[in-house]
């Protein structure tokens, strides 16, 4: 669908050089995918997000759990290139903020203290953190020397740096989709495979079960299952609990596709040939059937990751998903639940932008892959 | 046709029975029961409860019996129209959920209508005006509509309302009508508040439908019979609406089967954010306080609603499409 939007161009004469005819199927898919512009944008965005998530400590500006009582619900700090005299600085700088209490509304009013400014430093040694839990370091990509500070996304009600919290939150939010999808992949391909390959009564029963699961409204079901996770579980246990909850619904779509493909290919000549050669059922499934529609599986998996990410965000937002002190985008959005505080501090909504951009990127890539994997599409 | 309907009905009854089992399992999953939640909450506020009182409460609610007995008792009660008693609200479940379910159904039905009302014209326009500015705008909108979860859209609308217009858009009634009996004025007030949740819930669903309709119609428009009709000199509106559009309505109807659970599910979370008095928020609270019968009844009814939606879409498909009618009646 989207390929039409981005206008995949018709193959020119150079495309049909010898290399086109000898290229493997995957090579053809790769070439077609490269022509899909939005999908490429998606790849770049996700590569950036995942790099930041993997090296969260290196990219964070402050300790994401540190509470700073002097900077509670501070708005995002401005980055300056021009000083008060209008002189241009190649190295940007930020100024510290001072606050006054508005006695009428009891609100904190933050103001920039232009006499108290600090340059942004690159590859700077500031707060210490544990790199992948292995060794201690204090090297960061950017930072400001103490007593200066830089909160590009502002702070929350405890004065914690929202930028660094977002960076750490992306670890859970971005990985939960993958873990959930891997789980649904196993469930879906095994159950769908059994259903499609054997057919008959087994197929009937499995299909009815799938139809039933699809007809249960997913969010109430997720809420019910997530509420069942024991309160005394550790963050890691809750994390896997949530992925299992998400996968209980997620595997069904995959199982349906796998079944459909199995039914279609079961009658194919190469399967018949394999059967006559006395190959075992299991062997035929693994060796011949699965590889022949692997590209479809990849497309469906890519397109189901955003659903998982949104599911986690929704559950955490309702306070029955990931639990603080662990942070995910949904946990950060809990602060935006109170609409009055959101109206006063709109920067609390920044995590939502991350969620939307991530989901869009996955959808673009999925669409690009779908078009690329379709052999009948030029 | 009648045979098919009967078959479908029999299948529905089996599904309903499975639903009660699944619901019961889901409800029984959380460790502990209402009494233990109650006790820990009371202890949190400094009260102590003797083992005797504890057992007494447990007996009172029938929580001391084994699981299968409780299940049978629960199903027995439901078939008698008795949905049990809410521990938390201290009122029969039936009284509590009646009005809330009506509102849930109202919102779901309205959203379904709005979803189709948005999706069908836009889908047709996008397909017939491929690569036009309008098509690009709608396609982009569709993508974003799919990417924004319902609850975020609800939050954004609340935010815009409060920040730029100074009005609070949450809730379904204004304050003065909250506990008022039903009247014309209250109905009008409800009508004023309904568009926001309906719009929020309909956006995500219509985004998906637009994509489906656009793709199928584009495929259909390339077919020979359309070219033939056009070359015969048929007016273009007639060419479009007489055949291709009608064929493309098929996937839209079969989509109803997933759209309805989707709308109920999206409606639940939107209602929580908007603070609507529908079934979703009540269910969330009931699950957290382990108010078994209340949560169970709500989950049960939401599932039944979606099952009915599936049956309706199946039957509609048979009515609309002669090919499916032939196939089903012959089997």
Short mmCIF file of N, CA and C in Angstrom, two decimals, chain A residues 1-7 38 207-209 211-212 214-221 223-225 227-231 303 310 313-315 317-320 333 336-340 342-346 349 351-353 355-357 359-360 363-364 367 370, chain B residues 8 11 15 18-19 22 26-27 29-31 130-131 135-136 139-140 143-144 146-149 151-152 155-156 158-159 162-163 168 211-212 214-215 218-219 222 257-258 261-262 264-266 268-269 272-273 280 283-284 287-288 290 299 302-303 306-307 310:
data_model
loop_
_atom_site.label_atom_id
_atom_site.label_comp_id
_atom_site.label_asym_id
_atom_site.label_seq_id
_atom_site.Cartn_x
_atom_site.Cartn_y
_atom_site.Cartn_z
N UNK A 1 0.83 -1.20 0.00
CA UNK A 1 0.00 0.00 0.00
C UNK A 1 0.86 1.25 0.00
N UNK A 2 1.78 1.25 0.93
CA UNK A 2 2.57 2.45 1.07
C UNK A 2 3.57 2.58 -0.05
N UNK A 3 3.91 1.43 -0.63
CA UNK A 3 4.89 1.49 -1.71
C UNK A 3 4.35 2.37 -2.82
N UNK A 4 3.00 2.36 -2.95
CA UNK A 4 2.42 3.19 -3.99
C UNK A 4 2.61 4.64 -3.62
N UNK A 5 2.55 4.89 -2.35
CA UNK A 5 2.70 6.26 -1.88
C UNK A 5 4.11 6.75 -2.16
N UNK A 6 5.07 5.88 -1.90
CA UNK A 6 6.45 6.31 -2.09
C UNK A 6 6.90 6.07 -3.52
N UNK A 7 6.02 5.52 -4.32
CA UNK A 7 6.31 5.31 -5.73
C UNK A 7 7.59 4.52 -5.95
N UNK A 38 10.25 5.56 3.16
CA UNK A 38 9.77 5.69 4.54
C UNK A 38 10.35 4.59 5.43
N UNK A 207 -8.39 -23.75 15.64
CA UNK A 207 -8.96 -22.53 15.05
C UNK A 207 -10.06 -21.94 15.91
N UNK A 208 -10.90 -22.80 16.50
CA UNK A 208 -11.96 -22.29 17.37
C UNK A 208 -11.36 -21.59 18.59
N UNK A 209 -10.27 -22.18 19.14
CA UNK A 209 -9.63 -21.56 20.30
C UNK A 209 -9.09 -20.18 19.92
N UNK A 211 -10.07 -18.21 17.46
CA UNK A 211 -11.20 -17.29 17.26
C UNK A 211 -11.71 -16.79 18.59
N UNK A 212 -11.76 -17.70 19.55
CA UNK A 212 -12.25 -17.31 20.86
C UNK A 212 -11.34 -16.27 21.51
N UNK A 214 -9.32 -14.21 20.07
CA UNK A 214 -9.41 -12.93 19.38
C UNK A 214 -10.67 -12.18 19.78
N UNK A 215 -11.73 -12.94 20.09
CA UNK A 215 -12.99 -12.24 20.39
C UNK A 215 -13.05 -11.70 21.82
N UNK A 216 -12.08 -12.06 22.65
CA UNK A 216 -12.06 -11.42 23.97
C UNK A 216 -11.41 -10.05 23.79
N UNK A 217 -12.07 -8.97 24.25
CA UNK A 217 -11.45 -7.65 24.09
C UNK A 217 -10.09 -7.61 24.78
N UNK A 218 -9.05 -7.23 24.04
CA UNK A 218 -7.69 -7.45 24.55
C UNK A 218 -7.34 -6.61 25.77
N UNK A 219 -7.73 -5.33 25.78
CA UNK A 219 -7.28 -4.51 26.91
C UNK A 219 -7.91 -4.96 28.23
N UNK A 220 -9.23 -5.21 28.29
CA UNK A 220 -9.76 -5.77 29.54
C UNK A 220 -9.08 -7.07 29.94
N UNK A 221 -8.77 -7.93 28.94
CA UNK A 221 -8.10 -9.18 29.27
C UNK A 221 -6.70 -8.92 29.82
N UNK A 223 -5.70 -6.22 31.26
CA UNK A 223 -5.84 -5.62 32.58
C UNK A 223 -6.06 -6.72 33.61
N UNK A 224 -6.96 -7.66 33.28
CA UNK A 224 -7.27 -8.74 34.22
C UNK A 224 -6.03 -9.58 34.50
N UNK A 225 -5.26 -9.91 33.45
CA UNK A 225 -4.08 -10.75 33.65
C UNK A 225 -2.98 -9.99 34.40
N UNK A 227 -3.32 -7.52 36.42
CA UNK A 227 -3.68 -7.29 37.83
C UNK A 227 -3.40 -8.54 38.65
N UNK A 228 -3.26 -9.68 37.96
CA UNK A 228 -3.02 -10.93 38.67
C UNK A 228 -1.55 -11.12 39.05
N UNK A 229 -0.64 -10.30 38.52
CA UNK A 229 0.77 -10.46 38.88
C UNK A 229 0.96 -10.10 40.35
N UNK A 230 1.61 -11.01 41.10
CA UNK A 230 1.77 -10.76 42.54
C UNK A 230 2.48 -9.44 42.83
N UNK A 231 2.08 -8.82 43.93
CA UNK A 231 2.64 -7.51 44.26
C UNK A 231 4.09 -7.57 44.71
N UNK A 303 5.30 -6.09 12.29
CA UNK A 303 4.08 -5.31 12.47
C UNK A 303 3.43 -5.56 13.83
N UNK A 310 2.69 -0.61 22.58
CA UNK A 310 1.53 0.15 23.02
C UNK A 310 0.85 -0.54 24.21
N UNK A 313 2.81 0.18 27.31
CA UNK A 313 2.62 1.57 27.70
C UNK A 313 1.27 1.75 28.38
N UNK A 314 0.23 1.16 27.78
CA UNK A 314 -1.11 1.31 28.36
C UNK A 314 -1.18 0.69 29.76
N UNK A 315 -0.63 -0.51 29.91
CA UNK A 315 -0.70 -1.18 31.21
C UNK A 315 0.09 -0.40 32.27
N UNK A 317 0.80 2.70 32.21
CA UNK A 317 0.10 3.96 32.42
C UNK A 317 -1.02 3.78 33.46
N UNK A 318 -1.67 2.62 33.42
CA UNK A 318 -2.75 2.34 34.37
C UNK A 318 -2.21 1.81 35.71
N UNK A 319 -0.89 1.81 35.85
CA UNK A 319 -0.23 1.39 37.09
C UNK A 319 -0.39 -0.09 37.38
N UNK A 320 -0.62 -0.91 36.36
CA UNK A 320 -0.62 -2.35 36.60
C UNK A 320 0.42 -3.03 35.73
N UNK A 333 4.57 8.23 31.81
CA UNK A 333 3.31 8.88 31.46
C UNK A 333 2.31 8.90 32.61
N UNK A 336 1.43 12.09 33.72
CA UNK A 336 0.54 12.89 32.88
C UNK A 336 -0.92 12.53 33.11
N UNK A 337 -1.16 11.57 34.03
CA UNK A 337 -2.54 11.15 34.29
C UNK A 337 -3.40 12.28 34.81
N UNK A 338 -2.80 13.08 35.67
CA UNK A 338 -3.55 14.19 36.24
C UNK A 338 -3.55 15.33 35.22
N UNK A 339 -4.74 15.57 34.66
CA UNK A 339 -4.80 16.49 33.53
C UNK A 339 -4.46 17.91 33.95
N UNK A 340 -4.72 18.27 35.22
CA UNK A 340 -4.41 19.64 35.65
C UNK A 340 -2.91 19.84 35.75
N UNK A 342 -0.80 18.20 34.02
CA UNK A 342 -0.31 18.16 32.64
C UNK A 342 -0.48 19.53 31.97
N UNK A 343 -1.59 20.20 32.28
CA UNK A 343 -1.82 21.51 31.67
C UNK A 343 -0.77 22.51 32.15
N UNK A 344 -0.31 22.35 33.39
CA UNK A 344 0.73 23.25 33.92
C UNK A 344 2.12 22.84 33.45
N UNK A 345 2.34 21.55 33.31
CA UNK A 345 3.67 21.06 32.95
C UNK A 345 3.60 20.20 31.70
N UNK A 346 3.37 20.80 30.55
CA UNK A 346 3.15 20.00 29.33
C UNK A 346 4.33 19.11 28.94
N UNK A 349 4.55 15.23 28.90
CA UNK A 349 3.96 14.43 27.84
C UNK A 349 4.98 13.99 26.79
N UNK A 351 7.31 11.70 26.75
CA UNK A 351 7.41 10.26 26.47
C UNK A 351 6.41 9.79 25.42
N UNK A 352 5.24 10.42 25.37
CA UNK A 352 4.22 10.02 24.39
C UNK A 352 4.75 10.20 22.97
N UNK A 353 5.52 11.26 22.76
CA UNK A 353 6.07 11.50 21.42
C UNK A 353 7.02 10.36 21.05
N UNK A 355 6.84 7.29 22.09
CA UNK A 355 6.03 6.10 21.78
C UNK A 355 5.50 6.19 20.36
N UNK A 356 4.94 7.36 20.01
CA UNK A 356 4.31 7.51 18.69
C UNK A 356 5.36 7.36 17.59
N UNK A 357 6.52 8.01 17.76
CA UNK A 357 7.56 7.93 16.73
C UNK A 357 8.04 6.48 16.57
N UNK A 359 6.39 3.69 17.21
CA UNK A 359 5.35 2.87 16.58
C UNK A 359 5.27 3.18 15.09
N UNK A 360 5.35 4.47 14.74
CA UNK A 360 5.34 4.84 13.32
C UNK A 360 6.50 4.19 12.59
N UNK A 363 5.90 0.59 11.98
CA UNK A 363 4.89 0.39 10.95
C UNK A 363 5.46 0.63 9.56
N UNK A 364 6.29 1.68 9.42
CA UNK A 364 6.91 1.97 8.12
C UNK A 364 7.79 0.80 7.68
N UNK A 367 5.69 -2.16 6.64
CA UNK A 367 5.10 -1.97 5.32
C UNK A 367 6.14 -2.15 4.22
N UNK A 370 6.87 -5.76 3.85
CA UNK A 370 5.78 -6.49 3.22
C UNK A 370 5.84 -6.33 1.70
N UNK B 8 -24.61 -21.62 13.80
CA UNK B 8 -23.90 -20.48 14.38
C UNK B 8 -24.34 -20.27 15.82
N UNK B 11 -22.91 -22.91 18.11
CA UNK B 11 -21.51 -22.59 18.34
C UNK B 11 -21.38 -21.46 19.36
N UNK B 15 -19.37 -21.26 22.92
CA UNK B 15 -18.41 -20.19 23.21
C UNK B 15 -18.76 -19.49 24.52
N UNK B 18 -17.52 -21.54 27.32
CA UNK B 18 -16.07 -21.41 27.47
C UNK B 18 -15.73 -20.06 28.12
N UNK B 19 -16.49 -19.03 27.70
CA UNK B 19 -16.24 -17.71 28.27
C UNK B 19 -16.36 -17.71 29.79
N UNK B 22 -13.18 -19.28 31.23
CA UNK B 22 -12.01 -18.41 31.12
C UNK B 22 -12.13 -17.24 32.09
N UNK B 26 -9.48 -16.34 35.03
CA UNK B 26 -8.80 -15.04 35.09
C UNK B 26 -9.05 -14.36 36.43
N UNK B 27 -10.28 -14.48 36.88
CA UNK B 27 -10.64 -13.83 38.13
C UNK B 27 -9.98 -14.52 39.33
N UNK B 29 -7.11 -16.03 39.24
CA UNK B 29 -5.65 -16.01 39.13
C UNK B 29 -4.92 -15.26 40.24
N UNK B 30 -5.36 -14.05 40.59
CA UNK B 30 -4.56 -13.30 41.56
C UNK B 30 -4.42 -14.06 42.86
N UNK B 31 -3.23 -14.03 43.44
CA UNK B 31 -3.04 -14.72 44.71
C UNK B 31 -3.88 -14.05 45.79
N UNK B 130 -5.91 8.54 -6.14
CA UNK B 130 -4.61 8.07 -5.68
C UNK B 130 -3.52 9.10 -5.97
N UNK B 131 -2.63 9.29 -5.00
CA UNK B 131 -1.49 10.22 -5.08
C UNK B 131 -1.91 11.68 -5.13
N UNK B 135 -5.29 12.37 -0.79
CA UNK B 135 -4.88 11.00 -0.51
C UNK B 135 -3.68 10.98 0.43
N UNK B 136 -2.70 11.83 0.14
CA UNK B 136 -1.51 11.89 1.01
C UNK B 136 -1.90 12.28 2.43
N UNK B 139 -3.77 9.36 4.06
CA UNK B 139 -2.90 8.22 4.34
C UNK B 139 -2.00 8.52 5.54
N UNK B 140 -1.45 9.73 5.56
CA UNK B 140 -0.61 10.12 6.69
C UNK B 140 -1.43 10.08 7.97
N UNK B 143 -1.90 6.63 9.18
CA UNK B 143 -0.72 6.10 9.85
C UNK B 143 -0.60 6.61 11.27
N UNK B 144 -0.80 7.93 11.41
CA UNK B 144 -0.67 8.51 12.74
C UNK B 144 -1.79 8.00 13.64
N UNK B 146 -3.12 5.15 13.62
CA UNK B 146 -2.79 3.82 14.09
C UNK B 146 -1.71 3.86 15.17
N UNK B 147 -0.85 4.88 15.08
CA UNK B 147 0.29 4.93 16.00
C UNK B 147 -0.06 5.54 17.35
N UNK B 148 -1.09 6.39 17.38
CA UNK B 148 -1.44 7.02 18.65
C UNK B 148 -2.42 6.14 19.39
N UNK B 149 -2.04 5.64 20.56
CA UNK B 149 -3.00 4.84 21.31
C UNK B 149 -4.16 5.73 21.79
N UNK B 151 -5.67 6.15 24.55
CA UNK B 151 -5.63 6.92 25.80
C UNK B 151 -4.79 8.18 25.64
N UNK B 152 -3.79 8.13 24.74
CA UNK B 152 -2.97 9.33 24.53
C UNK B 152 -3.77 10.40 23.80
N UNK B 155 -5.94 12.00 26.23
CA UNK B 155 -5.19 12.93 27.06
C UNK B 155 -4.92 14.23 26.32
N UNK B 156 -4.52 14.11 25.04
CA UNK B 156 -4.21 15.30 24.25
C UNK B 156 -5.45 16.19 24.13
N UNK B 158 -8.03 16.28 26.16
CA UNK B 158 -8.29 16.87 27.48
C UNK B 158 -7.39 18.07 27.70
N UNK B 159 -6.11 17.86 27.33
CA UNK B 159 -5.10 18.90 27.52
C UNK B 159 -5.46 20.15 26.72
N UNK B 162 -8.49 21.92 28.21
CA UNK B 162 -8.25 22.63 29.47
C UNK B 162 -7.33 23.83 29.28
N UNK B 163 -6.30 23.63 28.47
CA UNK B 163 -5.27 24.66 28.35
C UNK B 163 -5.72 25.83 27.47
N UNK B 168 -13.28 21.54 30.99
CA UNK B 168 -12.92 20.18 31.34
C UNK B 168 -13.79 19.22 30.54
N UNK B 211 -7.19 1.98 5.37
CA UNK B 211 -6.11 1.27 4.67
C UNK B 211 -6.63 0.06 3.93
N UNK B 212 -7.50 -0.71 4.60
CA UNK B 212 -8.04 -1.92 3.96
C UNK B 212 -8.87 -1.54 2.74
N UNK B 214 -8.93 1.23 0.93
CA UNK B 214 -8.13 1.84 -0.14
C UNK B 214 -7.43 0.76 -0.96
N UNK B 215 -6.81 -0.19 -0.25
CA UNK B 215 -6.04 -1.23 -0.94
C UNK B 215 -6.95 -2.11 -1.80
N UNK B 218 -8.40 -0.21 -4.81
CA UNK B 218 -7.38 0.03 -5.84
C UNK B 218 -7.19 -1.21 -6.70
N UNK B 219 -7.16 -2.38 -6.04
CA UNK B 219 -7.03 -3.64 -6.78
C UNK B 219 -8.22 -3.84 -7.71
N UNK B 222 -8.64 -1.84 -11.04
CA UNK B 222 -7.78 -2.19 -12.18
C UNK B 222 -8.36 -3.34 -12.99
N UNK B 257 -15.85 -8.09 12.79
CA UNK B 257 -15.58 -9.10 13.80
C UNK B 257 -14.42 -8.71 14.70
N UNK B 258 -13.38 -8.10 14.13
CA UNK B 258 -12.31 -7.66 15.02
C UNK B 258 -12.48 -6.23 15.48
N UNK B 261 -14.42 -6.01 19.14
CA UNK B 261 -13.57 -6.17 20.32
C UNK B 261 -12.60 -5.01 20.48
N UNK B 262 -12.08 -4.55 19.35
CA UNK B 262 -11.12 -3.45 19.36
C UNK B 262 -11.76 -2.19 19.96
N UNK B 264 -14.45 -2.01 21.95
CA UNK B 264 -14.77 -2.22 23.36
C UNK B 264 -13.51 -2.05 24.18
N UNK B 265 -12.41 -2.64 23.65
CA UNK B 265 -11.16 -2.61 24.37
C UNK B 265 -10.61 -1.19 24.41
N UNK B 266 -10.65 -0.49 23.26
CA UNK B 266 -10.20 0.90 23.24
C UNK B 266 -11.09 1.77 24.10
N UNK B 268 -12.58 0.90 26.79
CA UNK B 268 -12.31 0.69 28.21
C UNK B 268 -11.21 1.63 28.69
N UNK B 269 -10.12 1.70 27.94
CA UNK B 269 -8.99 2.50 28.41
C UNK B 269 -9.26 3.99 28.24
N UNK B 272 -11.24 5.08 31.13
CA UNK B 272 -10.45 5.25 32.35
C UNK B 272 -9.80 6.63 32.36
N UNK B 273 -9.24 7.02 31.20
CA UNK B 273 -8.57 8.32 31.13
C UNK B 273 -9.58 9.46 31.24
N UNK B 280 -15.43 -0.15 31.91
CA UNK B 280 -13.98 -0.29 31.98
C UNK B 280 -13.35 0.15 33.30
N UNK B 283 -14.19 -2.04 36.16
CA UNK B 283 -13.52 -3.33 36.12
C UNK B 283 -12.09 -3.21 36.64
N UNK B 284 -11.39 -2.14 36.23
CA UNK B 284 -10.02 -1.95 36.69
C UNK B 284 -9.98 -1.90 38.22
N UNK B 287 -10.73 -5.26 39.80
CA UNK B 287 -9.62 -6.21 39.71
C UNK B 287 -8.56 -5.89 40.75
N UNK B 288 -8.33 -4.60 40.98
CA UNK B 288 -7.29 -4.23 41.93
C UNK B 288 -7.72 -4.58 43.35
N UNK B 290 -9.75 -6.95 44.01
CA UNK B 290 -10.15 -8.35 43.98
C UNK B 290 -11.61 -8.54 44.33
N UNK B 299 -16.10 -8.59 32.84
CA UNK B 299 -15.32 -9.25 31.79
C UNK B 299 -16.21 -10.17 30.97
N UNK B 302 -18.44 -8.04 28.66
CA UNK B 302 -17.69 -7.45 27.55
C UNK B 302 -17.38 -8.50 26.50
N UNK B 303 -17.02 -9.72 26.97
CA UNK B 303 -16.71 -10.78 26.02
C UNK B 303 -17.96 -11.20 25.26
N UNK B 306 -18.65 -8.82 22.49
CA UNK B 306 -17.81 -8.97 21.29
C UNK B 306 -18.17 -10.25 20.53
N UNK B 307 -18.56 -11.29 21.27
CA UNK B 307 -18.99 -12.52 20.59
C UNK B 307 -20.20 -12.24 19.73
N UNK B 310 -19.22 -10.58 16.61
CA UNK B 310 -18.68 -11.52 15.63
C UNK B 310 -19.81 -12.23 14.89
#
